[in-house]
Coordinates of C-alpha atoms in Angstrom, one line a residue:
Chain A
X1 CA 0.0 0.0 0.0
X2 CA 1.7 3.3 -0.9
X3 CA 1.2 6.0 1.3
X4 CA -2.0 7.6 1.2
X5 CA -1.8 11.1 -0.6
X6 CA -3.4 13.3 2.6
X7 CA -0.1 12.7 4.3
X8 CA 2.2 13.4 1.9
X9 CA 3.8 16.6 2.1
X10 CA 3.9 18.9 -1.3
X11 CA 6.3 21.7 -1.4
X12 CA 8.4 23.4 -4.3
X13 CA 12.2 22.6 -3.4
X14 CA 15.5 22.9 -5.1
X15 CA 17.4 19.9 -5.2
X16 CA 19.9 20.5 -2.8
X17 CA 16.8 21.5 -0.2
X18 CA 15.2 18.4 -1.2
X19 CA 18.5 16.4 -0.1
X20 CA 18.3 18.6 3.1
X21 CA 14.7 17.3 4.3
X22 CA 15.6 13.7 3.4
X23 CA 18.7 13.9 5.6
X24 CA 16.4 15.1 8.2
X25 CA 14.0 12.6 8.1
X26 CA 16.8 10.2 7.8
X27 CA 17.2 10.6 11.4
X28 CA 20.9 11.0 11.1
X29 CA 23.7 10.4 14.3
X30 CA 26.3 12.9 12.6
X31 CA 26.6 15.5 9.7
X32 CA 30.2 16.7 9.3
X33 CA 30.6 19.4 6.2
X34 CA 32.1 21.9 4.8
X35 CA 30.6 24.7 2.5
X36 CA 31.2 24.7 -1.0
X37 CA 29.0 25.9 -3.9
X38 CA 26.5 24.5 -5.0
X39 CA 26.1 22.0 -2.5
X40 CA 26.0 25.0 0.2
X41 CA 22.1 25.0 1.0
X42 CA 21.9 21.4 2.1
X43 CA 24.1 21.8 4.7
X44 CA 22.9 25.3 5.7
X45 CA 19.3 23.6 5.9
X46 CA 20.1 21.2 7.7
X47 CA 21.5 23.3 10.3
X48 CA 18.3 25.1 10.0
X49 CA 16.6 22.0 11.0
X50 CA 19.6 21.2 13.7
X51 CA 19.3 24.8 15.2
X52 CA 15.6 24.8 15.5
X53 CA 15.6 21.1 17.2
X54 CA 14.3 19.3 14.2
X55 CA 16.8 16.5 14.7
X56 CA 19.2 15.1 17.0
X57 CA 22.4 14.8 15.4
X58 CA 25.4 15.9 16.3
X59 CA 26.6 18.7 13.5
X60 CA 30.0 18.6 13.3
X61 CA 31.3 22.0 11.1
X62 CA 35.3 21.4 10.2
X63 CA 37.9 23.5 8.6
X64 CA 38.5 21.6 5.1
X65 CA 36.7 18.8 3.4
X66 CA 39.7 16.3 4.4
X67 CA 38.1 17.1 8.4
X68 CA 34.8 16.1 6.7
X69 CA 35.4 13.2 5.7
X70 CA 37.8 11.7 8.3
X71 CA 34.9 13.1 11.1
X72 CA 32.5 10.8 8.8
X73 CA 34.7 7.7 8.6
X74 CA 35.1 8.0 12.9
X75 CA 31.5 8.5 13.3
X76 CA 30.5 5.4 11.2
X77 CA 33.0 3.6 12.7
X78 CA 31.4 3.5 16.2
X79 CA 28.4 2.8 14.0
X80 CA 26.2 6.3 13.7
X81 CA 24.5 7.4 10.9
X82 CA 26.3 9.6 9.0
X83 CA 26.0 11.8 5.8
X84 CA 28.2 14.6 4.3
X85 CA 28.3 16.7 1.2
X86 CA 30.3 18.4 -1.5
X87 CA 30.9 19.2 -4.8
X88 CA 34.2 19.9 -6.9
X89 CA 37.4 21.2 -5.4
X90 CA 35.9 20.0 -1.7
X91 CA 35.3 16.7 -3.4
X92 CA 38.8 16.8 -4.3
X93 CA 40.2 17.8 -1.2
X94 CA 38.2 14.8 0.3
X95 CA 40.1 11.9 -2.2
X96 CA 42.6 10.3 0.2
X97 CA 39.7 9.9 3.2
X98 CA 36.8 8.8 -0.1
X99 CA 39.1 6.2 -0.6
X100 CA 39.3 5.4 3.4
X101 CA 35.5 5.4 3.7
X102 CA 34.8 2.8 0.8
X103 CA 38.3 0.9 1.8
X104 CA 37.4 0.7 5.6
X105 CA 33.6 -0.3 4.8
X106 CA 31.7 2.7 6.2
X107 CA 28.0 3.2 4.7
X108 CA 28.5 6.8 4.9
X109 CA 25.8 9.0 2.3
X110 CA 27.7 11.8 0.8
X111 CA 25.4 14.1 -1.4
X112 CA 26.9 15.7 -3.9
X113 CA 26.7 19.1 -6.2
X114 CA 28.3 17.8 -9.2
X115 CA 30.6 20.7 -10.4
X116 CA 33.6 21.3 -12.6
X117 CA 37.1 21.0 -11.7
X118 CA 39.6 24.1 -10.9
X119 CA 41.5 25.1 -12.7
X120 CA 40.2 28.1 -13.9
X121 CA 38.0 27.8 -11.4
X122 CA 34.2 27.1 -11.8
X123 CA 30.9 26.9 -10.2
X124 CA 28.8 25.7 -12.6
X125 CA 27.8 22.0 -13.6
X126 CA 29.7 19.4 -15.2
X127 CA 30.5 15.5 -13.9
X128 CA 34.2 16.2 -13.6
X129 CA 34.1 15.9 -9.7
X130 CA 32.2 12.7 -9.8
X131 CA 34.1 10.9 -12.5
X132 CA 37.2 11.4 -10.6
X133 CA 36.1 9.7 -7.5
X134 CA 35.1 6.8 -9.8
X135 CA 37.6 3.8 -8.8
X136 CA 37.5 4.9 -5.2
X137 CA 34.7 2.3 -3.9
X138 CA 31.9 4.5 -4.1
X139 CA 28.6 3.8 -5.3
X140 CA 27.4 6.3 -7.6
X141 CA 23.9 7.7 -7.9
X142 CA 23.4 10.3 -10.8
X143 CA 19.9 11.9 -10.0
X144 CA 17.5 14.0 -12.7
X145 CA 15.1 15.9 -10.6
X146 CA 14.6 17.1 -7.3
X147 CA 12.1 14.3 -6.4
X148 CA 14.7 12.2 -7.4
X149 CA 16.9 13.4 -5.4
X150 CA 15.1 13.4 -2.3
X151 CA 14.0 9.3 -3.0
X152 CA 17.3 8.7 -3.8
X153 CA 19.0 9.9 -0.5
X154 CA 16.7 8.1 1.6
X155 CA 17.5 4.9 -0.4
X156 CA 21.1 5.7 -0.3
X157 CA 21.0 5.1 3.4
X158 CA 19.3 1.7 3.5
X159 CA 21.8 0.4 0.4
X160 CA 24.9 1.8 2.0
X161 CA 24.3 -0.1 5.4
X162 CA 23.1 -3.1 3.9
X163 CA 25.0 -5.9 5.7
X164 CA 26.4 -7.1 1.8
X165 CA 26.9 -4.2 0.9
X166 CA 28.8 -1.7 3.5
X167 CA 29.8 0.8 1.1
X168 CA 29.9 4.8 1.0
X169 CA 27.2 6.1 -1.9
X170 CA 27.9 9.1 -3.6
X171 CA 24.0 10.8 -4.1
X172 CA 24.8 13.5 -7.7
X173 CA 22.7 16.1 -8.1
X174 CA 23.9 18.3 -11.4
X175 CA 24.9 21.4 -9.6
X176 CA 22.3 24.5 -9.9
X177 CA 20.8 23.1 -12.8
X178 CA 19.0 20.5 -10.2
X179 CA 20.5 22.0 -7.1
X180 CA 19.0 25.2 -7.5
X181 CA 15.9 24.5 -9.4
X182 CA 12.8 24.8 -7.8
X183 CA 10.4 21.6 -8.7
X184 CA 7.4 20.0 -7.3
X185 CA 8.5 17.3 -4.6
X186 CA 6.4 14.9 -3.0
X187 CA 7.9 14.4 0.9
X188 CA 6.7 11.3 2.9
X189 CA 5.5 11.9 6.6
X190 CA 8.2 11.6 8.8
X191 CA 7.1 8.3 10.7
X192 CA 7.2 6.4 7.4
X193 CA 10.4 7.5 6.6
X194 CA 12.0 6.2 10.0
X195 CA 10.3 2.6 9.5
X196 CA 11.6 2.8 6.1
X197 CA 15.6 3.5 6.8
X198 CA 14.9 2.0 10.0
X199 CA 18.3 1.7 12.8
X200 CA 21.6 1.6 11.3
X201 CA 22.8 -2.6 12.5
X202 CA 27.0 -2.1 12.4
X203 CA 28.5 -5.2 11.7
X204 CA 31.6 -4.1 14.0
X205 CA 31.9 -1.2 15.9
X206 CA 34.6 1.0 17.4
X207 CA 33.5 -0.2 21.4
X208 CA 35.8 0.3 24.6
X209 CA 34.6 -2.7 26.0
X210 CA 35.2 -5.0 23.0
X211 CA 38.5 -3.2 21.1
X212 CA 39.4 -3.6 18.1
X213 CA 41.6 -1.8 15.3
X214 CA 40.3 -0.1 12.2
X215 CA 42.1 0.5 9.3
X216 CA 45.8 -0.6 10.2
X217 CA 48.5 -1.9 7.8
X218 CA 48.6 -4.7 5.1
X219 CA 51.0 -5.3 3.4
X220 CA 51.2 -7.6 0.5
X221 CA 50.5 -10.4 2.6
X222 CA 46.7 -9.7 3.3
X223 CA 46.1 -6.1 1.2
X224 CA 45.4 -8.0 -2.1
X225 CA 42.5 -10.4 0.1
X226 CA 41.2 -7.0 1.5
X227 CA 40.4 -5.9 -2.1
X228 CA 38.8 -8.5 -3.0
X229 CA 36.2 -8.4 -0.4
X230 CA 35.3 -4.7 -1.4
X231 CA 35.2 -6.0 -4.7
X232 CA 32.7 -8.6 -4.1
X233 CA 30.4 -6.3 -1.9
X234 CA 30.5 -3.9 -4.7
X235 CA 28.9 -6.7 -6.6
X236 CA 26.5 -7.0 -4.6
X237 CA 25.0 -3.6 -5.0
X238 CA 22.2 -4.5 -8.2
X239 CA 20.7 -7.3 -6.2
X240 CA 20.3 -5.1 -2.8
X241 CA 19.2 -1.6 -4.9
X242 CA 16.7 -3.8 -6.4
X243 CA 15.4 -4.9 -3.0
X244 CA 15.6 -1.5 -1.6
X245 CA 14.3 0.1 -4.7
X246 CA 11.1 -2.3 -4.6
X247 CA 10.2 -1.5 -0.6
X248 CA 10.5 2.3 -1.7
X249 CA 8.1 1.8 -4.9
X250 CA 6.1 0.1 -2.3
X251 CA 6.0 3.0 -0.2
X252 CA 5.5 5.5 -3.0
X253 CA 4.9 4.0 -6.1
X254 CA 7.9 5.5 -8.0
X255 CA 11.5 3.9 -8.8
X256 CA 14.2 4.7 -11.3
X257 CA 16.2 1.3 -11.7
X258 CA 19.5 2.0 -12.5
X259 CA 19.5 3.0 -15.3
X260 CA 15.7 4.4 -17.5
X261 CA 14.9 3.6 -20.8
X262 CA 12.9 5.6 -23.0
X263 CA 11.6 4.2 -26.6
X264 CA 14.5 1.7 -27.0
X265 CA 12.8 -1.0 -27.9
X266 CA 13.2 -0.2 -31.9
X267 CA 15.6 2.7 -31.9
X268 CA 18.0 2.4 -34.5
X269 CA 20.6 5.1 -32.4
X270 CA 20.5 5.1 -28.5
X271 CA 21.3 7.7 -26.4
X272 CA 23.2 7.1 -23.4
X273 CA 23.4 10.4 -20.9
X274 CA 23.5 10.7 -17.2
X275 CA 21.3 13.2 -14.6
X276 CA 19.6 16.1 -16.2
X277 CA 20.7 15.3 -19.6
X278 CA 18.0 12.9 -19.7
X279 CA 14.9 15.1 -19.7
X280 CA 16.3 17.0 -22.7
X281 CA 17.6 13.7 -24.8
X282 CA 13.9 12.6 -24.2
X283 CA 12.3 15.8 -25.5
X284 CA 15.0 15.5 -28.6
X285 CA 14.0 11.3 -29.1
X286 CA 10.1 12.5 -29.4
X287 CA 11.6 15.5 -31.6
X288 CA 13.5 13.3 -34.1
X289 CA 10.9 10.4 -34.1
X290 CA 8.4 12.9 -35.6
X291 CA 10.9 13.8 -38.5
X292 CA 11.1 9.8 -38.8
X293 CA 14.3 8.9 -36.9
X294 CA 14.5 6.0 -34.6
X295 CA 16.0 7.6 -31.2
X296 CA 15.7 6.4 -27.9
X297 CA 17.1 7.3 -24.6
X298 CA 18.9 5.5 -22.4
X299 CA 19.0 7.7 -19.1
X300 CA 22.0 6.3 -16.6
X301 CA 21.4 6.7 -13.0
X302 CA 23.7 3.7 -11.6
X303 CA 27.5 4.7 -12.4
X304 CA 29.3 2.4 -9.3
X305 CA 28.5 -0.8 -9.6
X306 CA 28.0 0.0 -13.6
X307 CA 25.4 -2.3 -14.6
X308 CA 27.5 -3.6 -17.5
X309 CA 24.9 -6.5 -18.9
X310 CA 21.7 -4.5 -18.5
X311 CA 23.1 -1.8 -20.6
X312 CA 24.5 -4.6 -22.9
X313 CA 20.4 -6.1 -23.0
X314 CA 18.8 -2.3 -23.2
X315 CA 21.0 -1.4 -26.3
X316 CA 20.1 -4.4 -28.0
X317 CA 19.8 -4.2 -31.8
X318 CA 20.3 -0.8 -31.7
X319 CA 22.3 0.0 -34.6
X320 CA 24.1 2.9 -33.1
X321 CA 25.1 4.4 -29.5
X322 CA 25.1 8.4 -29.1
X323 CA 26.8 8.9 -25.6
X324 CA 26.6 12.6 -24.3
X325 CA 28.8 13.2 -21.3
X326 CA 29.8 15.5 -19.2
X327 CA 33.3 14.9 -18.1
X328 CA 36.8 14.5 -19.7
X329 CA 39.3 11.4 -19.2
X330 CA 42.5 14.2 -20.5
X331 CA 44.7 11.2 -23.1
X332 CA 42.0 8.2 -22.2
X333 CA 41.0 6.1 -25.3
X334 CA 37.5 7.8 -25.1
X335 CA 35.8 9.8 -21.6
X336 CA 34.9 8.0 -18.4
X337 CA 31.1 6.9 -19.4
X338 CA 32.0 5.7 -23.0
X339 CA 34.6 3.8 -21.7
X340 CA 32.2 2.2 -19.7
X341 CA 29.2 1.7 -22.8
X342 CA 31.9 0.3 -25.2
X343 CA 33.0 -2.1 -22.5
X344 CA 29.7 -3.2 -22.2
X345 CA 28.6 -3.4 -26.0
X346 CA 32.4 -5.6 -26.7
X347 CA 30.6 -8.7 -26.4
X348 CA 27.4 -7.9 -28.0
X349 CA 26.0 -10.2 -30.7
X350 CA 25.8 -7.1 -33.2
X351 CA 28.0 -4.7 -31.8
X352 CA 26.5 -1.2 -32.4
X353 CA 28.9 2.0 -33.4
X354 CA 29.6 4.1 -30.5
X355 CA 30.0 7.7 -30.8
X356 CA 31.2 9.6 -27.8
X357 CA 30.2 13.6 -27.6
X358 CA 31.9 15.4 -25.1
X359 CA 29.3 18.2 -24.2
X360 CA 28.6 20.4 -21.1
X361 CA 31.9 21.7 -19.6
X362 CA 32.0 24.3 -16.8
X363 CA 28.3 24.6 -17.0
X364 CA 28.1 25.5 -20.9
X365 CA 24.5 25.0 -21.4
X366 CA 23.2 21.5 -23.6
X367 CA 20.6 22.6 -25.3
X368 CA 18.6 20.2 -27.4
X369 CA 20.2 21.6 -30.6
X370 CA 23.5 19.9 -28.9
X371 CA 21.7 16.3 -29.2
X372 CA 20.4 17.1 -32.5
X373 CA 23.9 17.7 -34.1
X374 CA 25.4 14.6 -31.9
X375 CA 22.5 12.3 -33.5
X376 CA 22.5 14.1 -37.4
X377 CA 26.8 13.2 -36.6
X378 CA 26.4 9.4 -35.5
X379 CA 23.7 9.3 -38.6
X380 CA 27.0 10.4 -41.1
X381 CA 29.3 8.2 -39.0
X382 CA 26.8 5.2 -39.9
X383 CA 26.6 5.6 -43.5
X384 CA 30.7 5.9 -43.4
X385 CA 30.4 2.9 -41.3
X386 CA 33.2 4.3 -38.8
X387 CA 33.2 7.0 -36.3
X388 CA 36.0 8.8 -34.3
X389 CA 36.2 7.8 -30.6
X390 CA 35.2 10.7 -28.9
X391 CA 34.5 14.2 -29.9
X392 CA 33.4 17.6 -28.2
X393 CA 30.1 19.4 -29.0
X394 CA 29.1 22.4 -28.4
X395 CA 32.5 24.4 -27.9
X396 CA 34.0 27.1 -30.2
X397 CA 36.6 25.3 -32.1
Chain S
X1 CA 48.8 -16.4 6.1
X2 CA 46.9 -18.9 3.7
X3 CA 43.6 -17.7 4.7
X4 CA 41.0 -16.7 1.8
X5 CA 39.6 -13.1 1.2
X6 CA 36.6 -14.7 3.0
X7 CA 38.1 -16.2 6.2
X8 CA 39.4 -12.8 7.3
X9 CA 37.8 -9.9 9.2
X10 CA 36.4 -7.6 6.6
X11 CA 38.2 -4.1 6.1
X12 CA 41.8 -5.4 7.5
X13 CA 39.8 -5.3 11.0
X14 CA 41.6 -6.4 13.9
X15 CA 39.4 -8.2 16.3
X16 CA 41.6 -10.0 18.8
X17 CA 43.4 -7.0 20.9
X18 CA 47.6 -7.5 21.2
X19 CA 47.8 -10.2 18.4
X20 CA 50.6 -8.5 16.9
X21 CA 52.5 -10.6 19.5
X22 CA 51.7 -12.7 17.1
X23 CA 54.0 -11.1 14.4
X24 CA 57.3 -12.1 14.7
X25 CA 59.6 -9.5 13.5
X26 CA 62.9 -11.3 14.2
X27 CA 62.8 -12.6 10.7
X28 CA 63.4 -8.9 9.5
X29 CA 67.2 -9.3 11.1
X30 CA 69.9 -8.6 9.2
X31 CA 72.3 -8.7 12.6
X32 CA 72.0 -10.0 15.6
X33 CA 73.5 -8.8 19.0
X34 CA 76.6 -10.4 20.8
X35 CA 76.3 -9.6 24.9
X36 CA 79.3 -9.8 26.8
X37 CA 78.7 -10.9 30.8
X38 CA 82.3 -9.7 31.7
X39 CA 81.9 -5.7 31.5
X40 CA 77.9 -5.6 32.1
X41 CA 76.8 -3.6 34.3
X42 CA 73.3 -5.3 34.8
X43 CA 75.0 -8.7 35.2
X44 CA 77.8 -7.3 37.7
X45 CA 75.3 -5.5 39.7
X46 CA 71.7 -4.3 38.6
X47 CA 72.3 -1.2 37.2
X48 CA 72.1 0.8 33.9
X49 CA 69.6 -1.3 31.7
X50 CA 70.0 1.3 28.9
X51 CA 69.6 -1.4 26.6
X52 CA 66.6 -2.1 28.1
X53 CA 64.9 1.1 27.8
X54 CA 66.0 1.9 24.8
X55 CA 65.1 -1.5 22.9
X56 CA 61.6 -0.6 20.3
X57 CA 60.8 -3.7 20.7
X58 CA 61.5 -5.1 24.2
X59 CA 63.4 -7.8 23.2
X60 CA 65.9 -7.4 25.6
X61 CA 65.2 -9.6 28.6
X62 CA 66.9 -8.9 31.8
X63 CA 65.8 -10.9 34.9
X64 CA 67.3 -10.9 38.8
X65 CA 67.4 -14.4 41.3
X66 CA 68.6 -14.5 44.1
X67 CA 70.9 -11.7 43.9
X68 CA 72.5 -13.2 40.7
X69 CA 71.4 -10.6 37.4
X70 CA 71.1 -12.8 34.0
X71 CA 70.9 -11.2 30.9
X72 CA 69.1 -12.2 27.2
X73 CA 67.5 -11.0 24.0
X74 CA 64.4 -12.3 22.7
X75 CA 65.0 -13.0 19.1
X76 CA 62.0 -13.6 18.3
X77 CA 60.6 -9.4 18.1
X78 CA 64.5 -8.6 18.1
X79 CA 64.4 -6.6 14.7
X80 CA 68.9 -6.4 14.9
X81 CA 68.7 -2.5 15.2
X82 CA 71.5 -2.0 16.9
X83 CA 70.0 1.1 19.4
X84 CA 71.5 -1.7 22.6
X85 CA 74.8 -1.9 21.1
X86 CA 75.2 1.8 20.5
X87 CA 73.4 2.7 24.0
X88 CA 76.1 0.3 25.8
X89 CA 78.4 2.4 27.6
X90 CA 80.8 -0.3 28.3
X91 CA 80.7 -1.9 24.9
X92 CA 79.3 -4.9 26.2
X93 CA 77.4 -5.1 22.8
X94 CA 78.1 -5.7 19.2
X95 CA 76.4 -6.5 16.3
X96 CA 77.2 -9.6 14.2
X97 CA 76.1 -10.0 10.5
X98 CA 73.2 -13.3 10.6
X99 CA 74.5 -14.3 7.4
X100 CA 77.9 -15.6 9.6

């Protein structure tokens, strides 16, 4: 039974304020941040709610996102609830300790802004942040709206402390153009929510009366065996988002999956694009069906564990692959999310041609004029029959 | 050390306090040190025991009976760094290549 709709709370929220009333209702132990655009507001309203009694956790302000994150790891280590946030140069500033929180096993949330990389320096939205925090044992959430954002947090809590799982998940929200967007978001009533994420269960706590060490050395006796563990818990993620996914649609009738298909099924080019990307690739699919082209959409959310054969099975016969993304790999082969689709296609019966458009840097707007051009350019490559590995759209060149 | 990703504590945990005890670092010698009773001043008469504060790793052992003051290294954490032998102000202690 989903909940009924006279307790659900309606409000017009930016993204990053949407974020802010999950982790409230999440009924965190400890939030330890530090300010950085855009991820600023849901840490300011959450202090709101801290300030004015709202919840009972321990706000922890620190001098650098390093402090963050290390407060984080020590707090989920003598088993609280914990959640942070960030967003570019903070999210850099954070990489030795992201790798310590995955490493070490602690289901911390961290909520993220996604925003471009220094240098020069800019505030505006691209998935440079996130892609660089890829290998580090995260579990990556790309979100497209508000609401989104808001289901996706709480979910982020019970998938994180998941006894198979016990991994950090990074929640992305594309900074200000989801951040600071005002949308329509459905809130559930607070009791729900707490049966929902229920009591954080660690598996082995920092306790006086029963010591143990966290995090010491390994060396290559045991480090290798260490690894392997994370890597199997990371494979565990599908199967336990699925399950956590299902109680949620339960609760509210919505879920995302890890990745959302739209009018695949007999697309002759699929594009592949992560967070708000996918609202305007769908508008440009129904655009360039009605001039008679066969384009679907193929909206990522999952980026950590990537879903590798889903994609494979959603692509199908698909006769190309248009991937739009927002982030650079500087001297890869092709950029981070490619990599990742052509990967998954290798095996494929009919392997489709994969075109790569680098769009979206520093914020530069991608209108749908930009997917047009990418789709009219993997149309050319297809009558070639080859296309180049990557290139960028929508710069002055 | 033959123990599978999944017979260990997850994360590099340690969940039995003190086992490094169990670690024995005397296989990391390269030289061992050579005690000489005769100019000792534990053995003669219970004093100094630099060696013994100064050893990282409390390896050396020194134990009193009946009035008599014996003296020993534990080779077994001894890691040969040679802080006794250099602490020793009566050169009661050398090092000595294992490889001899």
């Amino acid at each position: 039974m989903t909940v009924s709709k006279d307790r659900i709370t309606v409000e017009g929220l930016t993204g990053d304020a949407a974020i802010a009333h999950a982790l409230r209702q999440a009924d965190l132990d400890v939030l330890s941040a530090y300010p950085i655009t855009p991820q600023t507001i849901i840490v300011e309203d959450y202090q709101k709610f801290a300030a004015d009694g709202q919840v009972k956790a321990k706000v922890i302000p620190v001098e650098s996102e390093h402090s963050a994150m290390s407060a984080c790891v020590g707090a989920s280590a003598v088993g609280a609830r914990v959640a942070t946030a960030s967003a570019s140069a903070g999210l850099a500033l954070m990489w030795e300790i992201l790798y310590c929180a995955a490493s070490m096993r602690m289901p911390i949330v961290f909520t993220v802004a996604n925003r471009a990389l220094s240098a020069p320096i800019n505030i505006h939205n691209d998935h440079s942040d996130g892609m660089g925090m890829r290998d580090s044992g995260f579990i990556q959430l790309y979100c497209q709206s508000s609401q989104e954002a808001y289901d996706t947090t709480l979910m982020a809590f019970k998938l994180a402390e998941h006894h198979d799982v016990l991994l950090p998940v990074m929640v992305g929200i594309d900074g200000f153009i989801v951040s600071h967007n005002v949308e329509r978001v459905e809130m559930l009533p607070d009791d729900e929510v707490s049966k929902f994420v229920g009591v954080r269960e660690p598996v082995q706590p920092l306790d006086p009366d029963n010591p143990i060490t966290m995090g010491p050395l390994a060396l290559t006796d045991y480090y290798f065996e260490f690894k392997e563990q994370q890597d199997k818990a990371i494979q565990n993620v599908p199967r336990v988002y699925k399950e956590v996914e299902d109680e949620f649609e339960k609760l509210t009738g919505r879920k995302y999956g890890m990745f959302e298909t739209y009018k695949t099924e007999d697309a002759d080019i699929i594009i592949i694009a992560m967070s708000s990307m996918g609202g305007t690739a769908k508008v440009v699919a129904d655009a360039l069906r009605e001039r008679g082209d066969k384009v679907g959409v193929i909206r990522l959310k999952m980026f950590r564990p990537f879903p590798t054969k889903d994609i494979a099975k959603a692509v199908g016969k698909a006769k190309a692959v248009a991937v739009f993304e927002k982030a650079m790999s500087f001297g890869a082969a092709t950029h981070p999310l490619a990599l990742e689709v052509r990967t998954a296609l290798y095996e494929a019966e009919q392997r489709p041609m994969i075109a790569d458009f680098v769009v979206g840097l520093g914020g530069r707007d991608v209108p749908p004029i930009t997917f047009v051009e990418g789709v009219d350019k993997t149309k050319e490559y297809l009558k070639k029959g080859e296309a180049p590995l990557y290139e960028t759209l929508g710069v002055r060149k | 050390m033959s123990e599978k990703y999944n017979e260990i504590p997850m994360a590099g945990n340690i969940i039995e306090p003190g086992n490094s005890l169990k670690y024995k670092t005397g296989g990391w010698r390269a030289e061992r040190p050579i005690h000489t009773d005769e100019t000792c001043l534990w053995v003669k008469n219970g004093t100094c025991g630099r060696c013994w504060i100064f050893c990282p790793d409390n390896a050396v052992v020194l134990t009193e009976k009946d009035g008599k003051h014996a003296y020993a290294y534990n080779l077994e954490y001894c890691k040969g760094c040679g802080i006794c032998a250099n602490e020793c102000p009566t050169q009661s202690i050398h090092m000595e290549s294992e490889s001899k």
